[in-house]
Short mmCIF file of C-alpha atoms in Angstrom, two decimals:
data_model
loop_
_atom_site.label_atom_id
_atom_site.label_comp_id
_atom_site.label_asym_id
_atom_site.label_seq_id
_atom_site.Cartn_x
_atom_site.Cartn_y
_atom_site.Cartn_z
CA MET R 515 114.96 118.27 108.07
CA SER R 516 113.80 120.61 110.84
CA LEU R 517 113.10 119.32 114.34
CA SER R 518 109.36 119.99 113.94
CA LEU R 519 109.16 117.99 110.70
CA ARG R 520 111.03 115.11 112.27
CA PHE R 521 108.62 115.20 115.20
CA LEU R 522 105.65 114.98 112.84
CA LYS R 523 107.19 112.28 110.63
CA ALA R 524 108.20 109.89 113.42
CA PRO R 525 104.64 108.78 114.34
CA LEU R 526 103.82 108.20 110.66
CA LEU R 527 106.85 105.94 110.30
CA GLY R 528 105.66 103.98 113.31
CA LEU R 529 102.10 103.72 112.00
CA ALA R 530 103.47 102.23 108.78
CA LEU R 531 104.22 99.09 110.80
CA PHE R 532 100.49 98.35 110.64
CA THR R 533 100.31 98.64 106.85
CA GLY R 534 101.86 96.71 103.97
CA ALA R 535 105.02 98.87 104.07
CA LYS R 536 108.05 96.62 103.76
CA SER R 537 111.16 98.60 102.78
CA PHE R 538 114.04 98.40 105.24
CA VAL R 539 115.72 101.44 103.67
CA ALA R 540 112.71 103.72 103.12
CA ASN R 541 111.43 103.35 106.67
CA PRO R 542 114.01 103.57 109.50
CA VAL R 543 111.57 101.94 111.93
CA ILE R 544 111.04 98.86 109.76
CA GLY R 545 114.80 98.69 109.14
CA HIS R 546 115.86 99.45 112.72
CA GLU R 547 118.46 96.84 113.68
CA GLY R 548 117.83 97.13 117.42
CA LEU R 549 114.06 96.66 117.05
CA ASN R 550 114.53 93.73 114.69
CA ARG R 551 116.97 92.09 117.09
CA ARG R 552 114.10 92.24 119.56
CA GLY R 553 111.82 90.58 117.00
CA LEU R 554 109.93 93.45 115.32
CA HIS R 555 110.03 91.97 111.81
CA VAL R 556 109.23 88.46 113.01
CA TRP R 557 106.28 89.87 114.97
CA ARG R 558 104.93 91.51 111.80
CA VAL R 559 105.32 88.23 109.89
CA LYS R 560 103.48 86.24 112.56
CA ALA R 561 100.71 88.80 113.00
CA ALA R 562 100.07 89.15 109.26
CA SER R 563 99.87 85.37 108.87
CA ARG R 564 97.45 84.95 111.78
CA VAL R 565 95.16 87.70 110.51
CA MET R 566 95.18 86.17 107.02
CA ARG R 567 94.27 82.73 108.37
CA TRP R 568 91.36 84.32 110.26
CA ARG R 569 90.08 86.08 107.13
CA MET R 570 90.48 82.93 105.03
CA ALA R 571 88.39 80.99 107.53
CA MET R 572 85.58 83.50 107.01
CA LEU R 573 85.80 82.95 103.23
CA SER R 574 86.01 79.16 103.29
CA CYS R 575 82.34 78.47 102.52
CA GLY R 576 81.97 76.78 99.14
CA VAL R 577 85.66 75.89 98.81
CA PRO R 578 86.31 72.13 99.02
CA ARG R 579 88.04 71.10 102.23
CA ASP R 580 90.87 69.26 100.47
CA GLU R 581 91.69 72.39 98.44
CA ARG R 582 91.67 74.61 101.53
CA GLU R 583 93.92 72.23 103.44
CA ALA R 584 96.34 71.79 100.52
CA TYR R 585 96.74 75.53 100.05
CA LEU R 586 97.30 76.19 103.73
CA ARG R 587 99.73 73.29 104.05
CA GLU R 588 101.78 73.59 100.85
CA GLY R 589 101.38 77.27 100.02
CA TYR R 590 100.00 76.58 96.54
CA LEU R 591 97.20 74.82 94.71
CA CYS R 592 97.71 73.21 91.30
CA LYS R 593 94.64 72.12 89.34
CA LEU R 594 95.16 70.32 86.02
CA ASP R 595 92.48 70.42 83.30
CA PHE R 596 90.78 73.29 85.08
CA LEU R 597 88.42 74.19 82.23
CA SER R 598 86.56 71.88 79.91
CA PRO R 599 88.47 71.26 76.65
CA GLU R 600 85.88 73.25 74.68
CA VAL R 601 85.95 76.32 76.94
CA PHE R 602 89.72 76.25 77.21
CA SER R 603 90.13 76.12 73.42
CA GLN R 604 87.80 79.11 73.03
CA LEU R 605 89.58 81.04 75.80
CA LYS R 606 93.02 80.43 74.33
CA ALA R 607 91.93 81.56 70.86
CA GLU R 608 90.25 84.66 72.26
CA LEU R 609 93.24 85.73 74.38
CA GLU R 610 95.76 85.05 71.62
CA ARG R 611 93.77 87.52 69.49
CA VAL R 612 93.89 90.02 72.37
CA HIS R 613 97.65 89.72 72.50
CA GLU R 614 97.95 90.50 68.80
CA HIS R 615 95.06 92.85 68.05
CA GLY R 616 93.41 94.11 71.26
CA PRO R 617 91.29 95.31 72.91
CA GLY R 618 93.48 96.84 75.59
CA GLU R 619 96.99 98.26 75.51
CA VAL R 620 100.13 96.14 75.88
CA ARG R 621 102.49 97.27 78.61
CA GLU R 622 106.03 96.00 79.03
CA CYS R 623 108.43 95.64 81.94
CA CYS R 624 112.10 94.77 81.32
CA GLN R 625 114.07 92.95 84.01
CA GLY R 626 117.46 91.54 83.12
CA ASP R 627 117.15 89.83 79.73
CA THR R 628 113.41 89.20 80.18
CA ARG R 629 110.53 91.16 78.74
CA THR R 630 107.13 90.79 80.37
CA HIS R 631 104.04 91.99 78.50
CA ARG R 632 100.67 92.47 80.15
CA VAL R 633 97.24 93.50 78.93
CA LEU R 634 94.93 94.72 81.69
CA LEU R 635 91.62 92.85 81.66
CA ASP R 636 89.50 95.50 83.35
CA PRO R 637 85.68 95.24 83.21
CA GLU R 638 85.48 97.42 80.08
CA THR R 639 87.97 95.22 78.23
CA LEU R 640 86.27 92.05 79.44
CA SER R 641 82.95 93.27 78.04
CA GLU R 642 84.48 92.61 74.60
CA LEU R 643 85.82 89.18 75.61
CA PRO R 644 82.83 86.91 76.29
CA VAL R 645 84.79 83.73 76.99
CA ALA R 646 87.30 85.36 79.38
CA LYS R 647 84.42 87.13 81.12
CA GLN R 648 82.58 83.83 81.51
CA VAL R 649 85.65 82.09 82.96
CA LEU R 650 86.43 84.89 85.42
CA SER R 651 82.76 85.13 86.48
CA ASP R 652 82.59 81.45 87.43
CA THR R 653 81.41 81.14 91.04
CA ARG R 654 83.75 78.23 91.77
CA LEU R 655 86.81 80.19 90.66
CA ARG R 656 85.75 83.38 92.44
CA ARG R 657 85.22 81.57 95.74
CA LEU R 658 88.61 79.91 95.44
CA LEU R 659 90.44 83.14 94.59
CA ARG R 660 88.74 85.04 97.40
CA PHE R 661 89.65 82.32 99.88
CA CYS R 662 93.30 82.24 98.81
CA ALA R 663 93.48 86.06 98.82
CA GLY R 664 91.74 86.36 102.18
CA HIS R 665 89.58 89.16 100.81
CA ARG R 666 86.23 89.56 99.09
CA ARG R 667 87.74 91.94 96.53
CA LEU R 668 88.63 90.06 93.36
CA PRO R 669 92.23 90.05 92.12
CA ILE R 670 93.39 92.38 89.35
CA VAL R 671 93.73 90.28 86.20
CA HIS R 672 96.00 90.59 83.15
CA LEU R 673 96.89 88.59 80.10
CA GLU R 674 100.61 88.01 80.64
CA LYS R 675 103.36 86.96 78.25
CA VAL R 676 106.87 86.36 79.58
CA ILE R 677 109.58 86.41 76.89
CA ASN R 678 112.92 84.96 77.98
CA GLY R 679 116.30 86.12 76.71
CA ALA R 680 114.65 88.87 74.66
CA ARG R 681 117.17 91.65 75.29
CA GLU R 682 120.81 92.25 76.09
CA SER R 683 121.48 92.94 79.75
CA ASP R 684 124.39 92.81 82.17
CA GLU R 685 121.97 92.10 85.01
CA ALA R 686 120.16 88.86 85.77
CA ASP R 687 116.37 88.73 85.81
CA PRO R 688 115.59 89.26 89.53
CA GLN R 689 112.47 87.12 89.18
CA LYS R 690 114.63 84.10 88.33
CA SER R 691 116.12 83.91 91.81
CA LEU R 692 114.21 82.41 94.72
CA HIS R 693 112.59 85.17 96.73
CA VAL R 694 109.54 86.22 98.73
CA ASP R 695 107.39 89.12 97.61
CA THR R 696 106.81 90.60 101.05
CA PHE R 697 106.34 89.79 104.75
CA GLN R 698 102.60 89.11 104.38
CA PRO R 699 100.58 86.44 102.57
CA THR R 700 99.92 87.49 98.97
CA MET R 701 98.00 85.57 96.32
CA LYS R 702 98.92 85.23 92.65
CA PHE R 703 97.41 82.90 90.08
CA TRP R 704 98.22 81.66 86.58
CA LEU R 705 95.88 79.89 84.18
CA TYR R 706 98.40 78.65 81.63
CA LEU R 707 97.39 78.87 77.99
CA GLU R 708 100.45 76.88 76.85
CA ASP R 709 102.39 73.85 78.06
CA ILE R 710 105.04 74.87 80.60
CA SER R 711 108.45 73.19 80.74
CA GLU R 712 112.10 74.07 81.30
CA HIS R 713 112.01 75.37 77.73
CA ASN R 714 109.84 78.38 78.61
CA GLY R 715 110.38 78.84 82.33
CA PRO R 716 108.27 76.93 84.85
CA PHE R 717 107.22 78.55 88.10
CA MET R 718 109.34 77.35 91.01
CA PHE R 719 108.10 77.21 94.59
CA VAL R 720 109.45 75.86 97.88
CA PRO R 721 106.64 73.65 99.25
CA GLN R 722 105.51 74.48 102.78
CA SER R 723 107.68 77.61 102.86
CA THR R 724 104.59 79.55 103.96
CA GLN R 725 104.53 77.54 107.17
CA LEU R 726 105.84 79.55 110.13
CA ASN R 727 108.00 76.73 111.42
CA GLN R 728 111.24 77.41 113.27
CA GLY R 729 113.32 77.27 110.10
CA ARG R 730 111.25 79.89 108.27
CA LEU R 731 111.11 82.16 111.31
CA ASP R 732 114.86 81.85 111.85
CA TRP R 733 115.41 82.82 108.20
CA GLU R 734 113.09 85.83 108.54
CA TYR R 735 114.97 86.92 111.68
CA HIS R 736 118.34 86.54 109.95
CA MET R 737 117.17 88.52 106.92
CA SER R 738 115.69 91.29 109.07
CA LEU R 739 119.14 91.93 110.56
CA THR R 740 120.90 92.07 107.20
CA ALA R 741 118.28 93.55 104.83
CA ARG R 742 118.92 97.26 105.39
CA ASP R 743 122.58 97.04 104.34
CA HIS R 744 122.21 94.10 101.95
CA ALA R 745 123.91 94.23 98.54
CA ASN R 746 120.64 93.27 96.80
CA ARG R 747 118.30 96.24 96.38
CA TYR R 748 115.19 94.04 96.31
CA THR R 749 116.13 92.57 99.67
CA GLN R 750 116.67 96.10 101.00
CA ARG R 751 113.12 96.92 99.93
CA GLY R 752 111.65 93.94 101.77
CA SER R 753 111.41 91.40 98.94
CA PHE R 754 114.02 89.05 100.39
CA ARG R 755 116.18 87.04 97.99
CA VAL R 756 117.05 83.51 99.14
CA GLU R 757 120.82 83.23 99.28
CA GLU R 758 122.62 80.12 98.11
CA GLY R 759 122.63 77.45 100.80
CA ALA R 760 119.87 79.12 102.85
CA LEU R 761 117.31 76.35 102.29
CA GLU R 762 119.67 73.72 103.66
CA ARG R 763 120.89 75.98 106.47
CA PHE R 764 117.39 76.62 107.77
CA GLY R 765 116.00 73.14 107.09
CA LEU R 766 113.59 74.16 104.31
CA ASN R 767 112.44 72.07 101.35
CA PRO R 768 114.04 72.29 97.90
CA PRO R 769 111.99 74.10 95.24
CA THR R 770 109.52 72.34 92.99
CA LEU R 771 109.39 73.23 89.27
CA PHE R 772 105.83 73.31 87.94
CA LYS R 773 106.22 71.73 84.52
CA VAL R 774 102.53 71.48 83.70
CA PRO R 775 100.30 71.19 80.63
CA ALA R 776 98.16 73.98 79.24
CA ASN R 777 94.83 74.48 81.03
CA THR R 778 96.46 74.24 84.47
CA LEU R 779 95.40 76.66 87.19
CA LEU R 780 98.19 77.43 89.65
CA ILE R 781 97.50 79.57 92.72
CA ALA R 782 100.38 80.46 95.04
CA ASP R 783 100.96 82.43 98.21
CA THR R 784 104.01 84.45 97.22
CA PHE R 785 104.96 85.00 100.84
CA GLY R 786 106.36 81.55 100.09
CA MET R 787 109.76 81.23 98.43
CA HIS R 788 109.30 81.24 94.67
CA GLY R 789 110.63 82.48 91.34
CA ARG R 790 110.77 81.94 87.60
CA GLY R 791 112.53 78.73 86.70
CA PRO R 792 115.21 78.25 84.04
CA ALA R 793 114.24 78.94 80.43
CA GLU R 794 115.76 78.96 76.96
CA ALA R 795 116.45 82.28 75.27
CA GLY R 796 113.71 83.25 72.84
CA SER R 797 111.06 81.11 74.54
CA SER R 798 107.85 82.52 75.97
CA ARG R 799 104.79 81.56 77.99
CA LEU R 800 101.28 82.97 77.87
CA ALA R 801 98.88 82.92 80.80
CA LEU R 802 95.89 84.53 82.38
CA TRP R 803 97.51 86.11 85.44
CA GLY R 804 96.10 87.76 88.54
CA MET R 805 97.27 89.16 91.86
CA SER R 806 95.74 90.23 95.15
CA ARG R 807 97.59 91.91 98.02
CA THR R 808 95.53 93.20 100.90
CA THR R 809 96.12 95.35 103.96
CA PRO R 810 97.89 92.80 106.19
CA PHE R 811 96.29 93.59 109.56
CA LEU R 812 92.69 94.13 108.46
CA PRO R 813 90.70 91.69 110.65
CA LEU R 814 87.73 91.36 108.29
CA PRO R 815 87.71 90.18 104.66
CA GLY R 816 86.52 93.55 103.41
CA LEU R 817 84.01 94.40 100.75
CA GLY R 818 83.38 92.91 97.34
CA GLY R 819 81.02 93.97 94.65
CA GLU R 820 81.37 95.13 91.09
CA TRP R 821 81.75 98.80 92.07
CA LEU R 822 84.88 98.03 94.09
CA ASN R 823 86.23 95.81 91.33
CA ARG R 824 85.87 98.66 88.82
CA LEU R 825 87.38 101.14 91.25
CA GLN R 826 90.58 99.15 91.77
CA TYR R 827 91.18 99.02 88.00
CA ARG R 828 90.61 102.76 87.69
CA VAL R 829 93.10 103.40 90.49
CA LEU R 830 95.68 101.21 88.77
CA MET R 831 95.19 102.94 85.42
CA ALA R 832 95.52 106.35 87.08
CA GLU R 833 98.76 105.24 88.74
CA ARG R 834 100.16 104.05 85.44
CA ALA R 835 99.23 107.32 83.71
CA ARG R 836 100.97 109.21 86.51
CA ASP R 837 104.08 107.03 86.18
CA ASP R 838 104.12 107.58 82.40
CA LYS R 839 103.92 111.34 82.89
CA ARG R 840 106.72 111.41 85.47
CA ALA R 841 108.97 109.21 83.35
CA ALA R 842 108.36 111.31 80.23
CA ALA R 843 109.33 114.44 82.16
CA HIS R 844 112.75 112.83 82.74
CA GLY R 845 113.09 111.53 79.19
CA VAL R 846 112.77 107.86 80.13
CA GLU R 847 110.15 105.11 80.02
CA SER R 848 108.08 104.11 83.03
CA SER R 849 108.72 100.68 84.52
CA TRP R 850 105.48 99.42 82.89
CA HIS R 851 105.37 101.31 79.59
CA VAL R 852 103.13 100.95 76.55
CA VAL R 853 104.53 99.09 73.55
CA ALA R 854 103.16 98.72 70.04
CA ARG R 855 101.70 95.41 68.94
CA GLU R 856 103.58 95.10 65.65
CA PRO R 857 107.06 95.01 67.28
CA LEU R 858 105.58 92.72 69.91
CA ARG R 859 104.90 90.00 67.35
CA ALA R 860 108.32 90.46 65.79
CA GLN R 861 110.05 90.03 69.15
CA ASP R 862 108.35 86.76 69.96
CA THR R 863 110.20 84.22 67.86
CA SER R 864 110.04 81.24 70.20
#
């Protein structure tokens, strides 16, 4: 690279510190050992958490105090029997039909021996799904999701099916090791349509691992010094994997496995240590799944509104079309590629 290009690129790399950029290998400033020894990464973690708490406070109206306090303290919120039995039964039947017949395309991601299928529930698709639309339009749920996400923009929602042990692979499923998604608070939710047990892979989460106590900060500091040259590529990219013995070493809690009945709503801050729990080969679990990740240092909770909700889905669909085109040019499949529904039913033999 010429001297002039390096001169132009350096400020951009520095500005990335104030975005959601997290890779220790893609950005030499984020991965700079000297800066991280002086606390750069830990500063980003602390600042992102403080800004998120500020935004959440602005979105707390209408969310019960006990739910707010539980989420901030534990890093998750688990609500059993979230929907009435009648509405839940209708929702489950409607989404099972979606999984088999549409509307919407099924996309698949393969990691280790696990296949994950998702159907995007954008506004156009939801217009054909009256029960799902009713559930996702509920004011109580929207207020709760906005509070946990720290943003007025609603999360992007999919119907998700995780199929365990569905393919041969020499690599382990990276989602089945304890990890954090990124350095900033990030909200994900699951409304389980089936009972969840060790048969089909319960969510695991380290309670209070979102708290910036000395143990968590010491772990973040340790990881920031080793991430760039770490053997695990996800850790290199800023999604730190929790090494064996780390919880005990840094005085953190053991993980909890969420073995819960159908009709449970689970919301988690995946800045906390989490992962997919153990599961039997051939098993699966079906859930309404959503995610929200915001710009970490934005001081205000942003805009909402249906226009912005539609825009974020259009951006995602454009990104997926671009990824499909790039992968096809190289004769491979994109990481989230379209699969046919007939083979989908044949694969799921749990």
